[in-house]
């Protein structure tokens, strides 16, 4: 049926309705856009993932001598006789007990507390006589060790390898739980067991073994080589590496070292791609211990106040745990670099995940998505957040006496974008309302926030030497390129020769601290890196725990790396131009 022609008024009404509908549609679309941030999602959706320069794969680097003679690396990795001799060297090091505790007095003040290291030094001298005969060996603060192999070219900065001689204690209550006694250095054909086998006498012995092999081969360094071994890393290095750092700076000068390699992560299976990747710690979180002390009048427990000192301290602990630090992820954090390496090179990672990660350094929406994912796991959570742990609480002497003094120790590992002053200020702010609610004075880090009061007083103090986050090592220079290239050489040429893809070296961050905290003045290029492969190094090695052990293949991989790395960087070509 053909419709009748419309008059002008009918046309106007239809156009008016259309305009209203179009207006409402535009408004609805605007609400959707604003409410769901669809523009932000579209930006993520159109992000390119093909820029490999974000995380380059560097060429394999081998020593110049490698073409003519590769027999020594083959010997290290593959020869059974060599393996057993190496087992004996590490086992012997484990058998020397070098446990230390916290807050030990300095060596001159209590020499009897440190005598176990005298025995360890004798063991090293007996086991590596060639090293002691050919290198300059210095002791610093009695038990710190410096080995210096002078290079022929004074224009080349020496390379420095480090480890520590000490171990954490073995709890007597756990001795029955060890498969083999913790100081036997037992080898079962696959693993070597004992305290220090993985943290980190393995690194120390591998360094000296590499020196020994190089001397046997007649290697003459053009670039000098230094080994520095502290003796109280497990107690923050205040007696060992602290003095070693000063000695090295006085001897060689500030910014005098080519690169430092200390203990840290190594090669692992990347959870995003399933591929083997190498990770070198290029950053390290800061450190702060805060002690809270509450003093108040005591009395008989039959007539307690509404809130005792322990009750108030419990409230403080509860308040702290209810107020975690906010996560933050910026381009300063090496973990963003690591994630972006995974995004660029992974073939299994979902495309949208890749795009989100690649925008996370400058896009708020993408950043929030990545942070949310990292926050979901305790292992990754503290890579982007200042941690806080209530570790020690003390108070009370008798069941019927009100405690007059209670203390709480809270440990913080400070996020790389923060500093310990920010943590201190935030800590003090939390306690102001608690002090007011209970009529208490508050003295925060030497500053009286609330004057002393008769009902009691709160005192905040720094318990041990604080530390700001470490400077982040650069990734865009020759030093990093050579570290990556030698890693590819060892693991692609020898360990995994049939690997269908290149091994990428990625940056990472340490949530704990190493002796490198005392070496910041020596170089910008500090790598917390122990290059051997483990699918799950913490669970496989049981570091700091019962049945600490090391797969011996891992030790040989590390030794091969040091042996080749020292030779490969032995050229001006490895320097930054």
CSV table of C-alpha atoms in Angstrom, one decimal, residues 47-336:
chain,number,residue,atom,x,y,z
A,47,UNK,CA,48.8,-1.1,20.8
A,48,UNK,CA,51.5,-2.7,18.6
A,49,UNK,CA,53.4,-5.7,20.0
A,50,UNK,CA,56.1,-6.0,17.3
A,51,UNK,CA,58.7,-3.6,18.6
A,52,UNK,CA,61.6,-5.9,19.6
A,53,UNK,CA,63.8,-2.9,20.5
A,54,UNK,CA,61.9,-2.8,23.8
A,55,UNK,CA,63.8,-5.9,24.8
A,56,UNK,CA,66.6,-6.7,22.3
A,57,UNK,CA,68.1,-10.1,21.9
A,58,UNK,CA,71.9,-9.5,21.9
A,59,UNK,CA,74.4,-11.5,19.9
A,60,UNK,CA,76.2,-14.5,21.4
A,61,UNK,CA,79.5,-13.4,22.9
A,62,UNK,CA,82.4,-15.9,23.2
A,63,UNK,CA,86.0,-15.4,24.1
A,64,UNK,CA,88.5,-14.9,21.3
A,65,UNK,CA,90.2,-18.1,22.4
A,66,UNK,CA,87.1,-20.2,22.1
A,67,UNK,CA,87.4,-20.9,18.3
A,68,UNK,CA,90.8,-22.6,18.8
A,69,UNK,CA,90.0,-24.3,22.1
A,70,UNK,CA,86.7,-25.0,23.7
A,71,UNK,CA,87.8,-28.1,25.6
A,72,UNK,CA,87.8,-26.5,29.1
A,73,UNK,CA,84.1,-25.6,28.9
A,74,UNK,CA,83.2,-29.0,27.7
A,75,UNK,CA,85.3,-30.5,30.6
A,76,UNK,CA,83.4,-28.4,33.1
A,77,UNK,CA,79.9,-29.2,31.8
A,78,UNK,CA,80.4,-32.8,30.7
A,79,UNK,CA,83.4,-34.6,32.3
A,80,UNK,CA,82.5,-36.9,35.2
A,81,UNK,CA,86.0,-36.9,36.7
A,82,UNK,CA,86.0,-33.1,36.8
A,83,UNK,CA,82.5,-33.1,38.3
A,84,UNK,CA,83.6,-35.3,41.2
A,85,UNK,CA,86.7,-33.1,41.9
A,86,UNK,CA,84.4,-30.0,41.9
A,87,UNK,CA,82.0,-31.8,44.3
A,88,UNK,CA,84.8,-32.3,46.7
A,89,UNK,CA,85.7,-28.6,46.7
A,90,UNK,CA,82.2,-27.4,47.4
A,91,UNK,CA,81.5,-30.2,49.9
A,92,UNK,CA,84.6,-29.2,51.8
A,93,UNK,CA,83.5,-25.6,52.0
A,94,UNK,CA,80.1,-26.7,53.3
A,95,UNK,CA,81.7,-28.8,56.0
A,96,UNK,CA,83.3,-25.7,57.5
A,97,UNK,CA,80.6,-24.2,59.8
A,98,UNK,CA,80.4,-20.4,59.2
A,99,UNK,CA,77.0,-19.7,60.7
A,100,UNK,CA,76.4,-16.2,62.1
A,101,UNK,CA,73.6,-14.5,64.0
A,102,UNK,CA,72.2,-11.0,64.1
A,103,UNK,CA,73.8,-8.0,65.8
A,104,UNK,CA,77.1,-9.6,66.3
A,105,UNK,CA,79.9,-7.4,67.8
A,106,UNK,CA,82.7,-6.2,65.5
A,107,UNK,CA,85.7,-8.5,65.1
A,108,UNK,CA,88.2,-6.4,67.2
A,109,UNK,CA,85.6,-6.1,70.1
A,110,UNK,CA,84.9,-9.9,70.3
A,111,UNK,CA,87.3,-11.9,68.1
A,112,UNK,CA,86.2,-15.2,69.7
A,113,UNK,CA,82.8,-14.7,67.9
A,114,UNK,CA,84.4,-15.0,64.5
A,115,UNK,CA,87.0,-17.7,64.7
A,116,UNK,CA,85.1,-20.1,62.5
A,117,UNK,CA,86.2,-18.0,59.5
A,118,UNK,CA,89.9,-18.6,60.3
A,119,UNK,CA,89.3,-22.3,59.6
A,120,UNK,CA,87.4,-21.4,56.4
A,121,UNK,CA,90.3,-19.3,55.2
A,122,UNK,CA,92.7,-22.2,55.8
A,123,UNK,CA,90.4,-24.5,53.8
A,124,UNK,CA,90.4,-22.1,50.9
A,125,UNK,CA,94.1,-21.7,50.9
A,126,UNK,CA,94.6,-25.5,51.0
A,127,UNK,CA,92.0,-26.1,48.2
A,128,UNK,CA,93.1,-23.3,45.9
A,129,UNK,CA,96.9,-22.9,46.4
A,130,UNK,CA,97.4,-21.8,42.8
A,131,UNK,CA,95.0,-18.9,43.3
A,132,UNK,CA,96.7,-17.8,46.5
A,133,UNK,CA,100.2,-18.0,44.9
A,134,UNK,CA,99.4,-16.0,41.8
A,135,UNK,CA,96.9,-13.3,42.9
A,136,UNK,CA,97.2,-10.5,45.4
A,137,UNK,CA,95.2,-11.6,48.5
A,138,UNK,CA,94.1,-9.1,51.2
A,139,UNK,CA,92.1,-9.5,54.4
A,140,UNK,CA,89.9,-6.6,55.5
A,141,UNK,CA,88.6,-6.4,59.1
A,142,UNK,CA,90.4,-9.8,59.6
A,143,UNK,CA,88.0,-12.0,57.7
A,144,UNK,CA,86.9,-10.1,54.6
A,145,UNK,CA,88.7,-11.4,51.5
A,146,UNK,CA,89.9,-9.6,48.4
A,147,UNK,CA,91.6,-11.4,45.6
A,148,UNK,CA,93.1,-9.1,42.9
A,149,UNK,CA,94.3,-10.4,39.5
A,150,UNK,CA,96.0,-7.4,38.0
A,151,UNK,CA,95.4,-6.7,34.4
A,152,UNK,CA,98.0,-5.6,31.8
A,153,UNK,CA,95.9,-2.6,30.5
A,154,UNK,CA,95.4,0.0,33.3
A,155,UNK,CA,92.9,1.8,31.1
A,156,UNK,CA,90.4,-1.1,31.5
A,157,UNK,CA,88.3,-1.1,34.6
A,158,UNK,CA,88.6,-4.4,36.5
A,159,UNK,CA,85.5,-6.7,36.7
A,160,UNK,CA,84.4,-7.8,40.2
A,161,UNK,CA,82.8,-11.1,41.3
A,162,UNK,CA,81.4,-11.4,44.8
A,163,UNK,CA,79.9,-13.8,47.2
A,164,UNK,CA,79.8,-14.3,51.0
A,165,UNK,CA,81.4,-16.8,53.3
A,166,UNK,CA,78.8,-16.9,56.1
A,167,UNK,CA,75.5,-18.8,56.3
A,168,UNK,CA,72.3,-18.5,58.3
A,169,UNK,CA,72.1,-20.7,61.4
A,170,UNK,CA,70.6,-24.1,61.5
A,171,UNK,CA,68.0,-24.4,64.2
A,172,UNK,CA,68.8,-27.2,66.6
A,173,UNK,CA,65.2,-28.2,66.7
A,174,UNK,CA,65.3,-29.0,62.9
A,175,UNK,CA,68.3,-31.3,62.9
A,176,UNK,CA,66.2,-34.4,63.0
A,177,UNK,CA,64.4,-33.2,59.8
A,178,UNK,CA,67.5,-33.0,57.6
A,179,UNK,CA,68.0,-35.9,55.2
A,180,UNK,CA,71.7,-35.6,55.7
A,181,UNK,CA,73.5,-33.6,58.5
A,182,UNK,CA,73.7,-29.9,57.5
A,183,UNK,CA,77.5,-29.7,57.6
A,184,UNK,CA,78.4,-33.0,55.9
A,185,UNK,CA,78.3,-31.7,52.4
A,186,UNK,CA,76.7,-34.9,51.2
A,187,UNK,CA,76.5,-35.6,47.5
A,188,UNK,CA,73.8,-38.1,46.3
A,189,UNK,CA,74.8,-38.1,42.6
A,190,UNK,CA,72.5,-35.2,41.7
A,191,UNK,CA,72.3,-32.8,44.6
A,192,UNK,CA,74.9,-31.6,47.2
A,193,UNK,CA,73.3,-31.0,50.6
A,194,UNK,CA,74.2,-28.7,53.4
A,195,UNK,CA,74.0,-25.2,54.9
A,196,UNK,CA,75.6,-22.8,52.4
A,197,UNK,CA,75.4,-25.2,49.4
A,198,UNK,CA,73.1,-22.8,47.6
A,199,UNK,CA,73.5,-19.6,49.6
A,200,UNK,CA,76.1,-19.0,48.7
A,201,UNK,CA,79.3,-21.0,49.1
A,202,UNK,CA,78.5,-22.4,45.7
A,203,UNK,CA,79.2,-19.0,44.2
A,204,UNK,CA,82.3,-18.4,46.1
A,205,UNK,CA,83.8,-21.8,45.2
A,206,UNK,CA,82.8,-21.4,41.5
A,207,UNK,CA,84.6,-18.1,41.4
A,208,UNK,CA,87.8,-19.5,42.8
A,209,UNK,CA,87.5,-22.6,40.6
A,210,UNK,CA,87.3,-20.4,37.5
A,211,UNK,CA,90.4,-18.5,38.6
A,212,UNK,CA,92.2,-21.9,39.1
A,213,UNK,CA,91.3,-23.1,35.7
A,214,UNK,CA,92.3,-19.8,34.0
A,215,UNK,CA,95.7,-19.9,35.7
A,216,UNK,CA,96.2,-23.5,34.6
A,217,UNK,CA,95.5,-22.4,31.0
A,218,UNK,CA,98.0,-19.6,31.3
A,219,UNK,CA,95.4,-16.8,31.0
A,220,UNK,CA,96.9,-13.3,31.2
A,221,UNK,CA,94.2,-10.7,31.9
A,222,UNK,CA,94.2,-7.4,30.1
A,223,UNK,CA,91.3,-6.4,32.3
A,224,UNK,CA,91.9,-6.9,36.0
A,225,UNK,CA,89.7,-9.2,38.0
A,226,UNK,CA,88.6,-8.8,41.6
A,227,UNK,CA,86.9,-11.3,43.9
A,228,UNK,CA,85.4,-9.8,47.1
A,229,UNK,CA,84.0,-12.1,49.9
A,230,UNK,CA,82.2,-10.7,52.9
A,231,UNK,CA,81.6,-12.7,56.1
A,232,UNK,CA,78.3,-11.3,57.5
A,233,UNK,CA,76.0,-10.8,54.5
A,234,UNK,CA,73.2,-12.6,56.4
A,235,UNK,CA,73.5,-9.9,59.0
A,236,UNK,CA,73.5,-7.0,56.5
A,237,UNK,CA,77.2,-7.0,55.9
A,238,UNK,CA,78.0,-4.3,58.4
A,239,UNK,CA,81.3,-6.0,59.5
A,240,UNK,CA,82.3,-7.5,56.2
A,241,UNK,CA,81.2,-6.0,52.9
A,242,UNK,CA,80.8,-2.5,54.5
A,243,UNK,CA,84.6,-2.5,55.2
A,244,UNK,CA,85.4,-4.2,51.9
A,245,UNK,CA,83.5,-1.5,50.0
A,246,UNK,CA,85.5,1.2,51.8
A,247,UNK,CA,88.8,-0.7,51.1
A,248,UNK,CA,88.0,-1.2,47.4
A,249,UNK,CA,86.9,2.5,47.0
A,250,UNK,CA,90.1,3.7,48.7
A,251,UNK,CA,92.2,1.3,46.6
A,252,UNK,CA,90.6,1.7,43.2
A,253,UNK,CA,88.5,4.8,43.5
A,254,UNK,CA,84.9,5.7,42.9
A,255,UNK,CA,83.3,4.4,39.7
A,256,UNK,CA,86.4,2.3,39.2
A,257,UNK,CA,84.8,-1.1,38.5
A,258,UNK,CA,83.6,-2.4,35.1
A,259,UNK,CA,80.8,-4.4,36.6
A,260,UNK,CA,79.9,-6.3,39.7
A,261,UNK,CA,78.2,-9.7,39.7
A,262,UNK,CA,76.8,-10.9,43.0
A,263,UNK,CA,74.3,-13.6,44.1
A,264,UNK,CA,70.8,-13.3,42.7
A,265,UNK,CA,68.3,-14.9,40.3
A,266,UNK,CA,69.4,-16.8,37.3
A,267,UNK,CA,67.7,-18.8,34.5
A,268,UNK,CA,64.2,-20.0,34.9
A,269,UNK,CA,61.1,-21.0,33.0
A,270,UNK,CA,59.1,-17.9,32.3
A,271,UNK,CA,55.5,-18.4,33.5
A,272,UNK,CA,54.1,-16.3,30.7
A,273,UNK,CA,55.7,-18.0,27.8
A,274,UNK,CA,57.0,-21.4,29.1
A,275,UNK,CA,60.4,-20.4,27.6
A,276,UNK,CA,63.7,-20.3,29.4
A,277,UNK,CA,64.7,-16.7,30.2
A,278,UNK,CA,67.6,-15.3,32.2
A,279,UNK,CA,67.0,-12.7,34.9
A,280,UNK,CA,69.7,-10.5,36.4
A,281,UNK,CA,68.7,-8.3,39.4
A,282,UNK,CA,69.3,-4.7,38.3
A,283,UNK,CA,67.5,-3.2,41.3
A,284,UNK,CA,67.1,-3.9,45.0
A,285,UNK,CA,64.4,-2.7,47.4
A,286,UNK,CA,65.2,-0.6,50.4
A,287,UNK,CA,65.2,-1.7,54.0
A,288,UNK,CA,63.8,-0.2,57.3
A,289,UNK,CA,63.2,-1.8,60.7
A,290,UNK,CA,61.0,0.3,63.0
A,291,UNK,CA,60.7,-0.5,66.7
A,292,UNK,CA,57.6,0.6,68.5
A,293,UNK,CA,58.0,0.8,72.3
A,294,UNK,CA,55.1,1.4,74.7
A,295,UNK,CA,55.8,2.2,78.3
A,296,UNK,CA,53.1,2.6,81.0
A,297,UNK,CA,52.7,2.2,84.7
A,298,UNK,CA,52.4,-1.4,85.8
A,299,UNK,CA,50.3,-2.9,88.6
A,300,UNK,CA,48.6,-6.0,89.7
A,301,UNK,CA,46.8,-7.9,87.0
A,302,UNK,CA,43.7,-8.4,89.3
A,303,UNK,CA,42.9,-4.7,88.6
A,304,UNK,CA,43.8,-4.1,85.0
A,305,UNK,CA,43.0,-1.0,83.0
A,306,UNK,CA,40.6,-1.3,80.1
A,307,UNK,CA,43.6,-1.6,77.7
A,308,UNK,CA,46.9,-3.0,78.9
A,309,UNK,CA,50.2,-2.2,77.1
A,310,UNK,CA,49.9,-5.6,75.3
A,311,UNK,CA,46.3,-4.8,74.3
A,312,UNK,CA,47.3,-1.4,72.9
A,313,UNK,CA,50.3,-2.9,71.1
A,314,UNK,CA,48.0,-5.5,69.6
A,315,UNK,CA,45.8,-2.8,68.3
A,316,UNK,CA,48.8,-1.1,66.7
A,317,UNK,CA,49.8,-4.4,65.0
A,318,UNK,CA,46.2,-4.8,63.8
A,319,UNK,CA,46.1,-1.3,62.5
A,320,UNK,CA,49.4,-1.7,60.6
A,321,UNK,CA,48.3,-4.9,58.9
A,322,UNK,CA,45.0,-3.3,57.9
A,323,UNK,CA,46.8,-0.5,56.2
A,324,UNK,CA,49.2,-2.0,53.5
A,325,UNK,CA,51.2,0.3,51.4
A,326,UNK,CA,49.7,1.1,48.0
A,327,UNK,CA,51.3,-0.7,45.0
A,328,UNK,CA,53.1,1.4,42.4
A,329,UNK,CA,54.7,0.4,39.1
A,330,UNK,CA,56.6,2.9,37.0
A,331,UNK,CA,59.4,2.8,34.4
A,332,UNK,CA,61.9,3.0,37.3
A,333,UNK,CA,61.0,-0.6,38.3
A,334,UNK,CA,63.0,-3.3,36.6
A,335,UNK,CA,60.0,-5.6,36.9
A,336,UNK,CA,58.1,-3.5,34.3
